[in-house]
Amino acid sequence: QSALTQPASVSGSPGQSITISCTGPNSDVDRYHYLSWYQQHPGRAPKLMIFDVSNRPSGVSNRFSGSKSDNTASLTISGLQAEDEAEYYCSAYTVSDTLVFGGGTKLTVL
Amino acid sequence: EVLLVESGGDLVEPGRSLRLSCTASGFTSADYAMSWIRQAPGGGLEWVGFIRSKVYGGAPEYAASVKGRFTISRDDSKNIAYLQMSSLETGDTALYYCTRELKREYGMDVWGQGTTVTVS
C-alpha cells in the first residue's frame, strides 16, 4: 500500500483537461514535503513533470500544472493530447527524509 | 549530454548478493544526491534509497523494505554511485533506476534507463 493515494485511472478526450489527485495517508499532504510529479510511458524511464508542488522543469509543456489545496496535491493537464497517455506518479519526502511514491495513475486519452 | 547509465543487473538466487553501478556523465555527480528507484514487473515506482552529496554530509537513507540489506555508496572521483544488495529476496526482483537530485525540492530530473535484477 502506497503512502500517497492516487486514483488508479483517469481518462479524457483530446483537448479536454484532466486532474490527478495525490493524498497523504491522513489526508494531510502538508506532512510531506517537496512534492513532485513524474510521467512514465510504457517501457520508458519516468520523466520529471512538476517539482515542489507547482514548478515545471525547463522543456515541460505549460499544459502541465501542479497545485495543492485542501490537503490534496493535484496535477492538471490541459489541452489533452494523445502523447499524454501514460502513467503518472506523485512523490514526496517525509519528515524523516525518506521518499514515498503514490501508486500511480493511468491516464487514457480517449 | 547528461546521462546516467546503470549496470550490474543479473539473475541471482535468493540469499545472494549483487552490486549495481550508476555511471554519470555530462555533469559533476558530486554536486547531486543520487537515488535508486525500483519498479517490479507491472508495478509502480518504489524508492529504495539515496545518498546525499558530500556538501550535505554524504550520508545515505533507505526505505524500510531494504534497510539493513542494501547499502548505497558513491565514488565521486569516478562519477559512480553504487547499490550493494545482499540477502536478496524474490520481492527484490525489479528494474532498478538511478536518478540525480540537486536538492530535494527540485525533484529527480535525470533518470537512467534501468538495469534488471531477477531473484529466483
Short mmCIF file of C-alpha atoms in Angstrom, two decimals, chain B residues 1-82:
data_model
loop_
_atom_site.label_atom_id
_atom_site.label_comp_id
_atom_site.label_asym_id
_atom_site.label_seq_id
_atom_site.Cartn_x
_atom_site.Cartn_y
_atom_site.Cartn_z
CA GLU B 1 24.80 15.17 -22.82
CA VAL B 2 23.70 14.46 -19.26
CA LEU B 3 23.41 10.72 -18.78
CA LEU B 4 23.03 8.11 -16.08
CA VAL B 5 23.79 4.52 -17.02
CA GLU B 6 23.01 1.67 -14.70
CA SER B 7 24.78 -1.67 -14.90
CA GLY B 8 25.23 -4.86 -12.94
CA GLY B 9 21.74 -6.30 -13.11
CA ASP B 10 21.57 -10.08 -13.24
CA LEU B 11 19.66 -13.24 -12.38
CA VAL B 12 20.61 -14.33 -8.87
CA GLU B 13 19.41 -16.87 -6.35
CA PRO B 14 17.67 -15.83 -3.13
CA GLY B 15 20.11 -15.01 -0.37
CA ARG B 16 22.89 -13.97 -2.73
CA SER B 17 24.40 -10.53 -3.22
CA LEU B 18 24.69 -8.19 -6.17
CA ARG B 19 26.18 -4.76 -6.78
CA LEU B 20 24.68 -2.27 -9.18
CA SER B 21 26.57 0.70 -10.57
CA CYS B 22 25.32 4.03 -11.83
CA THR B 23 27.78 5.92 -14.02
CA ALA B 24 27.17 9.61 -14.55
CA SER B 25 28.37 11.65 -17.47
CA GLY B 26 27.87 15.18 -18.72
CA PHE B 27 27.69 16.69 -15.25
CA THR B 28 29.51 16.68 -11.92
CA SER B 29 27.75 13.96 -9.96
CA ALA B 30 29.46 15.08 -6.75
CA ASP B 31 27.08 18.04 -6.67
CA TYR B 32 23.99 15.81 -6.57
CA ALA B 33 22.23 13.39 -4.32
CA MET B 34 21.97 10.07 -6.13
CA SER B 35 18.92 7.88 -5.66
CA TRP B 36 17.87 4.36 -6.51
CA ILE B 37 14.28 3.70 -7.50
CA ARG B 38 12.92 0.29 -8.44
CA GLN B 39 9.91 -0.95 -10.32
CA ALA B 40 8.69 -4.51 -10.04
CA PRO B 41 7.26 -6.08 -13.20
CA GLY B 42 3.88 -4.50 -13.85
CA GLY B 43 4.18 -2.45 -10.65
CA GLY B 44 4.66 1.10 -9.55
CA LEU B 45 7.71 3.05 -8.53
CA GLU B 46 9.33 2.28 -5.19
CA TRP B 47 12.04 4.39 -3.61
CA VAL B 48 15.00 2.27 -2.49
CA GLY B 49 17.22 4.97 -1.04
CA PHE B 50 19.60 7.80 -1.78
CA ILE B 51 22.99 9.14 -0.84
CA ARG B 52 23.46 12.82 -0.17
CA SER B 53 26.16 14.84 -1.83
CA LYS B 54 29.27 15.49 0.26
CA VAL B 55 28.14 19.10 0.68
CA TYR B 56 25.15 17.80 2.62
CA GLY B 57 27.14 15.23 4.57
CA GLY B 58 27.18 12.32 2.14
CA ALA B 59 25.01 10.07 4.32
CA PRO B 60 22.55 7.58 2.84
CA GLU B 61 18.90 6.96 3.66
CA TYR B 62 16.99 3.77 2.94
CA ALA B 63 13.46 2.51 2.56
CA ALA B 64 12.33 0.26 5.39
CA SER B 65 12.00 -2.66 2.96
CA VAL B 66 15.73 -2.70 2.22
CA LYS B 67 17.32 -1.19 5.32
CA GLY B 68 19.98 -3.48 6.70
CA ARG B 69 20.29 -5.40 3.42
CA PHE B 70 21.16 -2.70 0.89
CA THR B 71 23.99 -0.17 1.00
CA ILE B 72 24.36 2.89 -1.17
CA SER B 73 27.78 4.43 -1.69
CA ARG B 74 29.47 6.77 -4.12
CA ASP B 75 32.85 7.37 -5.70
CA ASP B 76 32.80 10.95 -6.88
CA SER B 77 36.26 10.63 -8.41
CA LYS B 78 34.74 8.16 -10.88
CA ASN B 79 31.26 9.72 -11.06
CA ILE B 80 29.74 6.42 -9.95
CA ALA B 81 27.10 5.57 -7.38
CA TYR B 82 26.64 2.01 -6.15
#
